[in-house]
Structure formats: C-alpha cells, structure tokens
Amino acid sequence: MPILWLILIVFAIAAVGFFLGRSRALHSSGGDSRGLHSLPFYYGANVALKTAVPAFGLMIIWLLVQPLYVNSQVSEMIPDSAVKEGSSRSLVMAEVRRTASGLNNAIAQGHLTEDMVNNARADITDMTQRLKDAGQVVTAEITQPVLRAAQSYRTLTSTGYSIMNVGVILVALLGAGAGWLQTSSEYRARNVVEQGVSVLLFGAASIAILTTIGIVLSLVFNTWEFFKLYPATEFFFGTTWAPSFSGRGGSSSLGIIPLLWGTFYISLVALLVAVPIGLFAAIYLSEYASPRVRSFAKPMLEVLAGIPTIVYGLFALLTVGPLLLGVFGDEGLGWMKAGTAVMTAGLVMGIMLIPFVSSLSDDIINAVPQAMRDGSYGLGATQSETIRQVVLPAALPGIVGAILLAASRAIGETMIVVLGAGAAARLSLNPFEAMTTVTAKIVSQLTGDADFASPEALVAFALGMTLFILTLGLNIFALYIVRKYREQYE
Amino acid sequence: MNDMSRVERQVDTKEIKLECRDCQVYYGDNHAIKDVNVDIEDKTVTAFIGPSGCGKSTFLRCLNRMNDTIDIARVEGSFKLDGEDIYDKRVDPVQLRAKVGMVFQKPNPFPKSIYDNVAYGPRIHGLAKNKAELDEIVEKSLRRGAIWEEVKDRLHAPGTGLSGGQQQRLCIARAVATEPEVLLMDEPCSALDPIATAQVEELIDDLRSRYSVVIVTHSMQQAARVSQKTAFFHLGNLVEFGETGQIFTNPEDPRTESYITGRIG
Ligand SMILES: Nc1ncnc2c1ncn2[C@@H]1O[C@H](COP(=O)(O)OP(=O)(O)OP(=O)(O)O)[C@@H](O)[C@H]1O
Ligand SMILES: [Mg+2]
C-alpha cells in the first residue's frame, strides 16, 4: 500500500472522528452548545488532532528508522568474502540497494514475477539478464551474496511497511477512540486544541532546526573523514591547489589559501562596485527622487535582483570579459591575458549585488523617522547635510547589516565565478589574472568522476565547512554590529 | 538721527518681525488654514492657542517653510520676515530656517551624543571659530535649555538615552544654539514637569529681550504667563488675535470665551 493511501486513510479517520466528537459533545449537553465548556468545533478538532498527530508522528519516525534498521540487518548478512579488495562494505550495500530497487522495477514492468524474485535458488546469470532486459542498470554480474542480500532487503522492507501500515492505522483509531471517550460537556477541549496547535507549530520549527543541524553534522563528519586522509595543516596553510585525480596517480596538494584568496579578492571587487553604487542609489531613491521616479525606478532595480546568476555569468563571459580585454589586454594596456579574470567576475558580481544593497538600504533609510529630518531642517541644515549627519548615522547599523549580507552572497556566489573568473587557483595580486573561489572548486571537485571516498572528492566537504564557518562568522559579526549601534541609538 | 527715531519707536510700538497676510494651507484637498492674518512682533512672545487639530502646528510650520518637506502641503499668501517675502524664489529655505528656529511638538534628538546634538547647528553654520568656543556655545545653550546640570557629566552619552522631558529640553537647547531671530516652539512643555516648565518659561522670557518667540500651547495658564500677544485658532480660522491680557479677560468672540473657559475643546 503506498504511503499516500495511508495518509488519506488517517485523514479519513480524523474527519470521521471530528464529526463524531462534535456530535457527542452536543449530545452530552442536550443539543445546547451553550452548556459546553468550548464551542462544538473544538471537541471535533480535539478528536481529529488526537487521531492524526500520533499516527503521523509514528509514521514519520518509522520511515526514518526503518531504512537504518534494514540496512544494518542486511549488511550483517553479507559475508566478509563478498567484500572485494579495495572496496568497502558500504559500496557493496549500495550495490544491494540498487539491485533491490532494480528487482522492484522489473516486477512493476512485468519482466519478473514476485515468485521468481523471491526464489532463493534463482540463477544469477538469468536474473542479471532479465534485469538488463527490464532496462535496469546493473553494473556488472550480480554476485550470489548480493542477490541474496537484495532479496532479503526487499522482504524486510516490505514486511516493515506492512507492520507500519497496521500500526499507524491502529494508533489513529486508538487516538480517535480516546478523544471521543474524553468528550463531555465539562471537557476543556478549547485549551487542549490550543496546546495541540502549539505542539504542531513547535514541530514545524524543530524540523527547520533539525534539518540545519543534520546538514551541519554531515558536513562535519565528511570533513572529519577528509582530515583522516589529508593533514589539516596542509589544507589550511598550503599555498598550492593542485588536485590530481587518482587515475593519473601522484598525490594532490589541496591548500585552501589560494581559493580563499580568490574568494576574498573577487568579493572585495564586487563590494567595491556594489556598496557605493547601491548606497547612493538608495539615498537618491529615498531622499531625492520624486514619488513618480521612485515608483518606477525601485521595481526596475529589483528586477535586476531577479535575474538568475547564470545569466550574469554569461554576461561576464560574453560581454564584460571581452570589453575589459579590449582595454587592458594586449591591444590596450597589456595587463590582461584572457577575458576571465578577477576583475571580470568582480564587476559582474558587483552589478548583481547592487539591487541587493540598494533595496535593503532604501528600506532602512526610509525607516528613519521623518521627525529626525525635520529636526535637522529646522536648524537650517541642507538636504545633503541632513543625510550625511543625521539620516545615515541613524541608518548605519542597518546599512552595515545590508553590506555584510551582500558580502555573504558574494562569498557564496558560484556561477559568475565559474564563467567569469576562470578555473586557475592562484595567489596573485593582479586583478586581471584568472583566479577561482572556494565554491567554484567545490563544484569542480564533485562533478568529476572521482571516487567519493578519495580525498580529492572529500575535500569539497572541508571547503564547504570552511565556507559555512566564514559566512556564519560574517553573519554573527553583522548581528553584533547592528546590536551595538542599536543600543547607542535607541 | 535715524537710529534715534528707531529706538524711540521701539518704546511705544514694537517693530513687526513677521507679517502674514491671507495665508492658506492645503493638505491635498484639506483646507487646513483659512485666511489667516497675523503680525508677529519683534521682542515679543506670541502664543497660539486653540483646540487640537485646528491648525496651530500647521501655521507655525509655515513661518519657517517646514511645510516644504511635506509633499502634499501647499501654502499660499504672503509671509514677510523683516519686510522680505520668505516664500520668494530667491529666498533659500535653509538660510531662513537658521534665522527662524523651531522646537517640535515631539522631541526629536538626533542619534548622536548630547554634545553633538547641541553643536549640530553651530557647526553647520560655522558659528564657532574653535573647539573652546564651541564648548562655550554648547554649555550656554544647555544652561538656557535648563538641562545643563543634569547632563554636564555625560555630554558624550547619546541624546536619545535621555527621558522624554530631558530630550525636549535638549531640543530647545539645540534650537537656541544657532541664535535664531525668531524661535518657533510647538508645545515645548507638553512633556515637562512643573519645575522644568518653569525653567523653560523663564528661558522664553529671557529670549524675549533679544528675539521674538512664538509658542503653541494647550495650557491657558502658560499662555497667560509667558505671552504678550495671543492668537486663538479654531477649525483653521484665526478667530481672535490681540493682547494676551485682553484675550483672557475680555475676549471679543464668543468662541474664544468658550474655549478659554473650557467649554469647547
Ligand atoms: N502632514 C499632514 N498631512 C495631512 N494632513 C495634515 C498633516 N499635518 C496636519 N494635517 C491636518 O491639518 C489639520 C491641522 O493639523 P495641525 O497639526 O496643524 O493641528 P494642531 O492645531 O497642531 O493640533 P494639536 O494641538 O493636536 O497639535 C488637521 O486636520 C490635520 O489632520
Ligand atoms: Mg500641533
């Protein structure tokens, strides 16, 4: 039975419970809703909540735990001899899972029957052939232990799901029954529903937080794996980035410094472009522009923010790069060798960030109370004096926050760098040379066909972790600045 | 000779500092000030009284062109400061506001230190030659704003950290620091305790020796105490304008009488 059906059944039980609870409540007060502690609706909702929440809770937990359990059970079944030299148990398990899902698909398409699949003495070559016929990817010949494991993987999974279906429906029925029995005119259904709602909201918040924690943990574990294979000191302090893919042999140097430098340099150029232009645009829009200009210009600027970054990347590659090359290249000043350079990516990224800075700053400047400006005008200050000495200082914490947010975006930006800055990891001061950033390298480390367990691939997690800590630090710093100034100004 | 005659004239009737004729103010379609004629005399305190929403603040803001900052506000009529039309194209509103200072209805200190709040005007207009002079101006202004004693030990603390009443006195000190010729005060004492109110009233009386002061107030007693002239506004009209003593003892218009005796409000 598919999960969707299970969900619908639980909802149906909850709906029935709702009406039963409601009518029982009305009945208990002799049909007069004024005799009830709460409105009849709350009695229904009480029963419905008690039906759905525990049932869905069980379902979610089951869905999370079952694969882990099945995996560990099946993995124990695989004899050590089946794990080839240079491979690992987890790779074999991946093979088992692939085979199991291949078997499922083959059954669904009618190439195999349930009996054939479950046949313990099934012929391996025949089975492989049939799987291939069914269009299921089978890497090589399936080995005997893998097929056995896949078979028991399938049975364990499907029994698990059957037990879950029964369990969930049982819990739903029990919940509905309990809620229904509680229902009487004295029962404080309204308060219970209130609590139920707060539990639901808490659940939503926890999911958001738990996912974040999960992502961070997976980063941490993989980074740990990486540092087991590659010394941390060399990663953090190495000044060359030269991964060699295992196929070609030789060892890689995976120093993060050139990448960090590239990230920093390109972001710096981007901010040097975006902050003044964005800030001045915001000041113009909020202080000088007439309402007509404003109503037209502000959405225009915000359209810029909606352009996908890959389009900016193309713009960098096809327009800005050649343009810069014309001026600074061999025909011009001779500083630039190719169109892809720190300058190209930085300029385009700066353009991308302008609406970001201007729109945030504009809101912040508008939030400065008019009374402040009046006070300054009332003392005979001009508009620009007022803006410089009163409005901007009052808006400063917010503006700093906006700039740091823009910086976070610049650091995390990938597409523009890939297309605009080149792929060479380099430590250089010349902004007309190609460089690359942490994010761009994460992409290139994972898109190759490197083994996921090799340091060349795992380094992506260490890079991601470093980036995460950097942006986190930046955001915390932004918050600190905002708080500090706010204390002073309010 | 000329000087002599001026001095003589000042003794009996004072010179007119600000002459307002046929003033109209519109907020969009709302006609907020209708046909108002007022003469603000030099070295005099003029009080504007009237029920809430009758246009006192609006009229006050016309006198230093603060209504320019409101997009929908439109001002008509003639306003002459020392015989010169302040709404003339050649007049710089910025310069005008340095001469006609303003204290607002709600305290609005800048997000700066107390010192910088007061030094703001003098700095913009270059009134101090050096730091020592500036210090002196700041201290004098804070004393006149009746707040020096409370803040002298924390001049570099933020002005926004003061209490509401202290903030209002800081704003008064800030306005006084630029040495305006006319000082417009919109309910300067509405957030003050009786002691600070008395101090501000003393300041107003003191200012009168050199400037003209226009004060909006909801307190009849205050108007009677500090002003020589009183204008009563009602629904955007100037109902009555004359000597304070006469307005309070023997008003001509029945509406004025009802208001000061507390029957309309
Ligand atoms: N910025 C504005 N935009 C639109 N209408 C305004 C604005 N300021 C004032 N008004 C309108 O003008 C009229 C007069 O307002 P004003 O603030 O001058 O009254 P007031 O006499 O100062 O009242 P109060 O004693 O409560 O301060 C009111 O009807 C008000 O709604
Ligand atoms: Mg007012």
mmCIF file with all atom_site columns, N, CA, C and O in Angstrom, chain A residues 14-38:
data_model
loop_
_atom_site.group_PDB
_atom_site.id
_atom_site.type_symbol
_atom_site.label_atom_id
_atom_site.label_alt_id
_atom_site.label_comp_id
_atom_site.label_asym_id
_atom_site.label_entity_id
_atom_site.label_seq_id
_atom_site.pdbx_PDB_ins_code
_atom_site.Cartn_x
_atom_site.Cartn_y
_atom_site.Cartn_z
_atom_site.occupancy
_atom_site.B_iso_or_equiv
_atom_site.pdbx_formal_charge
_atom_site.auth_seq_id
_atom_site.auth_comp_id
_atom_site.auth_asym_id
_atom_site.auth_atom_id
_atom_site.pdbx_PDB_model_num
ATOM 1   N N  . ALA A 1 14 ? -9.567  10.815 10.891 1.00 0.00 ? 14 ALA A N  1
ATOM 2   C CA . ALA A 1 14 ? -9.619  12.070 11.637 1.00 0.00 ? 14 ALA A CA 1
ATOM 3   C C  . ALA A 1 14 ? -10.908 12.810 11.333 1.00 0.00 ? 14 ALA A C  1
ATOM 4   O O  . ALA A 1 14 ? -11.549 13.365 12.232 1.00 0.00 ? 14 ALA A O  1
ATOM 5   N N  . ALA A 1 15 ? -11.312 12.816 10.056 1.00 0.00 ? 15 ALA A N  1
ATOM 6   C CA . ALA A 1 15 ? -12.531 13.546 9.670  1.00 0.00 ? 15 ALA A CA 1
ATOM 7   C C  . ALA A 1 15 ? -13.747 12.920 10.335 1.00 0.00 ? 15 ALA A C  1
ATOM 8   O O  . ALA A 1 15 ? -14.593 13.628 10.908 1.00 0.00 ? 15 ALA A O  1
ATOM 9   N N  . VAL A 1 16 ? -13.810 11.594 10.290 1.00 0.00 ? 16 VAL A N  1
ATOM 10  C CA . VAL A 1 16 ? -14.939 10.927 10.943 1.00 0.00 ? 16 VAL A CA 1
ATOM 11  C C  . VAL A 1 16 ? -14.923 11.240 12.436 1.00 0.00 ? 16 VAL A C  1
ATOM 12  O O  . VAL A 1 16 ? -15.954 11.580 13.038 1.00 0.00 ? 16 VAL A O  1
ATOM 13  N N  . GLY A 1 17 ? -13.702 11.167 13.027 1.00 0.00 ? 17 GLY A N  1
ATOM 14  C CA . GLY A 1 17 ? -13.567 11.467 14.452 1.00 0.00 ? 17 GLY A CA 1
ATOM 15  C C  . GLY A 1 17 ? -14.060 12.863 14.774 1.00 0.00 ? 17 GLY A C  1
ATOM 16  O O  . GLY A 1 17 ? -14.717 13.091 15.791 1.00 0.00 ? 17 GLY A O  1
ATOM 17  N N  . PHE A 1 18 ? -13.757 13.812 13.878 1.00 0.00 ? 18 PHE A N  1
ATOM 18  C CA . PHE A 1 18 ? -14.180 15.191 14.087 1.00 0.00 ? 18 PHE A CA 1
ATOM 19  C C  . PHE A 1 18 ? -15.692 15.268 14.266 1.00 0.00 ? 18 PHE A C  1
ATOM 20  O O  . PHE A 1 18 ? -16.200 15.843 15.232 1.00 0.00 ? 18 PHE A O  1
ATOM 21  N N  . PHE A 1 19 ? -16.413 14.642 13.315 1.00 0.00 ? 19 PHE A N  1
ATOM 22  C CA . PHE A 1 19 ? -17.873 14.760 13.381 1.00 0.00 ? 19 PHE A CA 1
ATOM 23  C C  . PHE A 1 19 ? -18.446 13.993 14.559 1.00 0.00 ? 19 PHE A C  1
ATOM 24  O O  . PHE A 1 19 ? -19.358 14.471 15.242 1.00 0.00 ? 19 PHE A O  1
ATOM 25  N N  . LEU A 1 20 ? -17.847 12.819 14.837 1.00 0.00 ? 20 LEU A N  1
ATOM 26  C CA . LEU A 1 20 ? -18.347 12.047 15.978 1.00 0.00 ? 20 LEU A CA 1
ATOM 27  C C  . LEU A 1 20 ? -18.133 12.829 17.273 1.00 0.00 ? 20 LEU A C  1
ATOM 28  O O  . LEU A 1 20 ? -19.030 12.925 18.111 1.00 0.00 ? 20 LEU A O  1
ATOM 29  N N  . GLY A 1 21 ? -16.923 13.396 17.417 1.00 0.00 ? 21 GLY A N  1
ATOM 30  C CA . GLY A 1 21 ? -16.617 14.138 18.641 1.00 0.00 ? 21 GLY A CA 1
ATOM 31  C C  . GLY A 1 21 ? -17.563 15.308 18.804 1.00 0.00 ? 21 GLY A C  1
ATOM 32  O O  . GLY A 1 21 ? -18.078 15.590 19.886 1.00 0.00 ? 21 GLY A O  1
ATOM 33  N N  . ARG A 1 22 ? -17.781 16.028 17.699 1.00 0.00 ? 22 ARG A N  1
ATOM 34  C CA . ARG A 1 22 ? -18.657 17.180 17.748 1.00 0.00 ? 22 ARG A CA 1
ATOM 35  C C  . ARG A 1 22 ? -20.065 16.803 18.180 1.00 0.00 ? 22 ARG A C  1
ATOM 36  O O  . ARG A 1 22 ? -20.653 17.440 19.065 1.00 0.00 ? 22 ARG A O  1
ATOM 37  N N  . SER A 1 23 ? -20.562 15.716 17.557 1.00 0.00 ? 23 SER A N  1
ATOM 38  C CA . SER A 1 23 ? -21.955 15.388 17.865 1.00 0.00 ? 23 SER A CA 1
ATOM 39  C C  . SER A 1 23 ? -22.061 14.817 19.278 1.00 0.00 ? 23 SER A C  1
ATOM 40  O O  . SER A 1 23 ? -23.042 15.056 19.979 1.00 0.00 ? 23 SER A O  1
ATOM 41  N N  . ARG A 1 24 ? -20.998 14.100 19.713 1.00 0.00 ? 24 ARG A N  1
ATOM 42  C CA . ARG A 1 24 ? -21.055 13.571 21.090 1.00 0.00 ? 24 ARG A CA 1
ATOM 43  C C  . ARG A 1 24 ? -21.087 14.716 22.084 1.00 0.00 ? 24 ARG A C  1
ATOM 44  O O  . ARG A 1 24 ? -21.830 14.671 23.082 1.00 0.00 ? 24 ARG A O  1
ATOM 45  N N  . ALA A 1 25 ? -20.277 15.764 21.803 1.00 0.00 ? 25 ALA A N  1
ATOM 46  C CA . ALA A 1 25 ? -20.253 16.905 22.711 1.00 0.00 ? 25 ALA A CA 1
ATOM 47  C C  . ALA A 1 25 ? -21.627 17.554 22.765 1.00 0.00 ? 25 ALA A C  1
ATOM 48  O O  . ALA A 1 25 ? -22.159 17.836 23.848 1.00 0.00 ? 25 ALA A O  1
ATOM 49  N N  . LEU A 1 26 ? -22.211 17.795 21.598 1.00 0.00 ? 26 LEU A N  1
ATOM 50  C CA . LEU A 1 26 ? -23.535 18.423 21.557 1.00 0.00 ? 26 LEU A CA 1
ATOM 51  C C  . LEU A 1 26 ? -24.555 17.562 22.288 1.00 0.00 ? 26 LEU A C  1
ATOM 52  O O  . LEU A 1 26 ? -25.380 18.056 23.057 1.00 0.00 ? 26 LEU A O  1
ATOM 53  N N  . HIS A 1 27 ? -24.422 16.259 22.056 1.00 0.00 ? 27 HIS A N  1
ATOM 54  C CA . HIS A 1 27 ? -25.345 15.335 22.669 1.00 0.00 ? 27 HIS A CA 1
ATOM 55  C C  . HIS A 1 27 ? -25.238 15.409 24.188 1.00 0.00 ? 27 HIS A C  1
ATOM 56  O O  . HIS A 1 27 ? -26.236 15.413 24.904 1.00 0.00 ? 27 HIS A O  1
ATOM 57  N N  . SER A 1 28 ? -23.985 15.476 24.683 1.00 0.00 ? 28 SER A N  1
ATOM 58  C CA . SER A 1 28 ? -23.770 15.432 26.134 1.00 0.00 ? 28 SER A CA 1
ATOM 59  C C  . SER A 1 28 ? -24.353 16.660 26.820 1.00 0.00 ? 28 SER A C  1
ATOM 60  O O  . SER A 1 28 ? -24.620 16.644 28.009 1.00 0.00 ? 28 SER A O  1
ATOM 61  N N  . SER A 1 29 ? -24.532 17.742 26.077 1.00 0.00 ? 29 SER A N  1
ATOM 62  C CA . SER A 1 29 ? -25.126 18.917 26.721 1.00 0.00 ? 29 SER A CA 1
ATOM 63  C C  . SER A 1 29 ? -26.582 19.066 26.304 1.00 0.00 ? 29 SER A C  1
ATOM 64  O O  . SER A 1 29 ? -27.173 20.136 26.426 1.00 0.00 ? 29 SER A O  1
ATOM 65  N N  . GLY A 1 30 ? -27.123 18.007 25.768 1.00 0.00 ? 30 GLY A N  1
ATOM 66  C CA . GLY A 1 30 ? -28.526 18.042 25.389 1.00 0.00 ? 30 GLY A CA 1
ATOM 67  C C  . GLY A 1 30 ? -28.803 18.910 24.172 1.00 0.00 ? 30 GLY A C  1
ATOM 68  O O  . GLY A 1 30 ? -29.857 19.520 24.079 1.00 0.00 ? 30 GLY A O  1
ATOM 69  N N  . GLY A 1 31 ? -27.799 19.010 23.250 1.00 0.00 ? 31 GLY A N  1
ATOM 70  C CA . GLY A 1 31 ? -28.026 19.739 21.995 1.00 0.00 ? 31 GLY A CA 1
ATOM 71  C C  . GLY A 1 31 ? -27.877 21.240 22.133 1.00 0.00 ? 31 GLY A C  1
ATOM 72  O O  . GLY A 1 31 ? -27.972 21.960 21.152 1.00 0.00 ? 31 GLY A O  1
ATOM 73  N N  . ASP A 1 32 ? -27.580 21.728 23.328 1.00 0.00 ? 32 ASP A N  1
ATOM 74  C CA . ASP A 1 32 ? -27.417 23.176 23.503 1.00 0.00 ? 32 ASP A CA 1
ATOM 75  C C  . ASP A 1 32 ? -25.934 23.497 23.637 1.00 0.00 ? 32 ASP A C  1
ATOM 76  O O  . ASP A 1 32 ? -25.295 23.133 24.618 1.00 0.00 ? 32 ASP A O  1
ATOM 77  N N  . SER A 1 33 ? -25.375 24.194 22.664 1.00 0.00 ? 33 SER A N  1
ATOM 78  C CA . SER A 1 33 ? -23.927 24.401 22.682 1.00 0.00 ? 33 SER A CA 1
ATOM 79  C C  . SER A 1 33 ? -23.520 25.354 23.805 1.00 0.00 ? 33 SER A C  1
ATOM 80  O O  . SER A 1 33 ? -22.355 25.432 24.165 1.00 0.00 ? 33 SER A O  1
ATOM 81  N N  . ARG A 1 34 ? -24.468 26.093 24.401 1.00 0.00 ? 34 ARG A N  1
ATOM 82  C CA . ARG A 1 34 ? -24.089 26.993 25.493 1.00 0.00 ? 34 ARG A CA 1
ATOM 83  C C  . ARG A 1 34 ? -23.736 26.225 26.759 1.00 0.00 ? 34 ARG A C  1
ATOM 84  O O  . ARG A 1 34 ? -23.070 26.741 27.640 1.00 0.00 ? 34 ARG A O  1
ATOM 85  N N  . GLY A 1 35 ? -24.193 24.986 26.850 1.00 0.00 ? 35 GLY A N  1
ATOM 86  C CA . GLY A 1 35 ? -23.868 24.175 28.020 1.00 0.00 ? 35 GLY A CA 1
ATOM 87  C C  . GLY A 1 35 ? -22.479 23.564 27.957 1.00 0.00 ? 35 GLY A C  1
ATOM 88  O O  . GLY A 1 35 ? -22.044 22.916 28.909 1.00 0.00 ? 35 GLY A O  1
ATOM 89  N N  . LEU A 1 36 ? -21.788 23.762 26.859 1.00 0.00 ? 36 LEU A N  1
ATOM 90  C CA . LEU A 1 36 ? -20.466 23.153 26.701 1.00 0.00 ? 36 LEU A CA 1
ATOM 91  C C  . LEU A 1 36 ? -19.385 24.084 27.220 1.00 0.00 ? 36 LEU A C  1
ATOM 92  O O  . LEU A 1 36 ? -19.562 25.308 27.239 1.00 0.00 ? 36 LEU A O  1
ATOM 93  N N  . HIS A 1 37 ? -18.259 23.484 27.623 1.00 0.00 ? 37 HIS A N  1
ATOM 94  C CA . HIS A 1 37 ? -17.145 24.342 28.031 1.00 0.00 ? 37 HIS A CA 1
ATOM 95  C C  . HIS A 1 37 ? -16.597 25.104 26.845 1.00 0.00 ? 37 HIS A C  1
ATOM 96  O O  . HIS A 1 37 ? -16.238 26.267 26.937 1.00 0.00 ? 37 HIS A O  1
ATOM 97  N N  . SER A 1 38 ? -16.499 24.420 25.675 1.00 0.00 ? 38 SER A N  1
ATOM 98  C CA . SER A 1 38 ? -15.919 25.045 24.493 1.00 0.00 ? 38 SER A CA 1
ATOM 99  C C  . SER A 1 38 ? -16.933 24.973 23.361 1.00 0.00 ? 38 SER A C  1
ATOM 100 O O  . SER A 1 38 ? -17.928 24.279 23.449 1.00 0.00 ? 38 SER A O  1
#
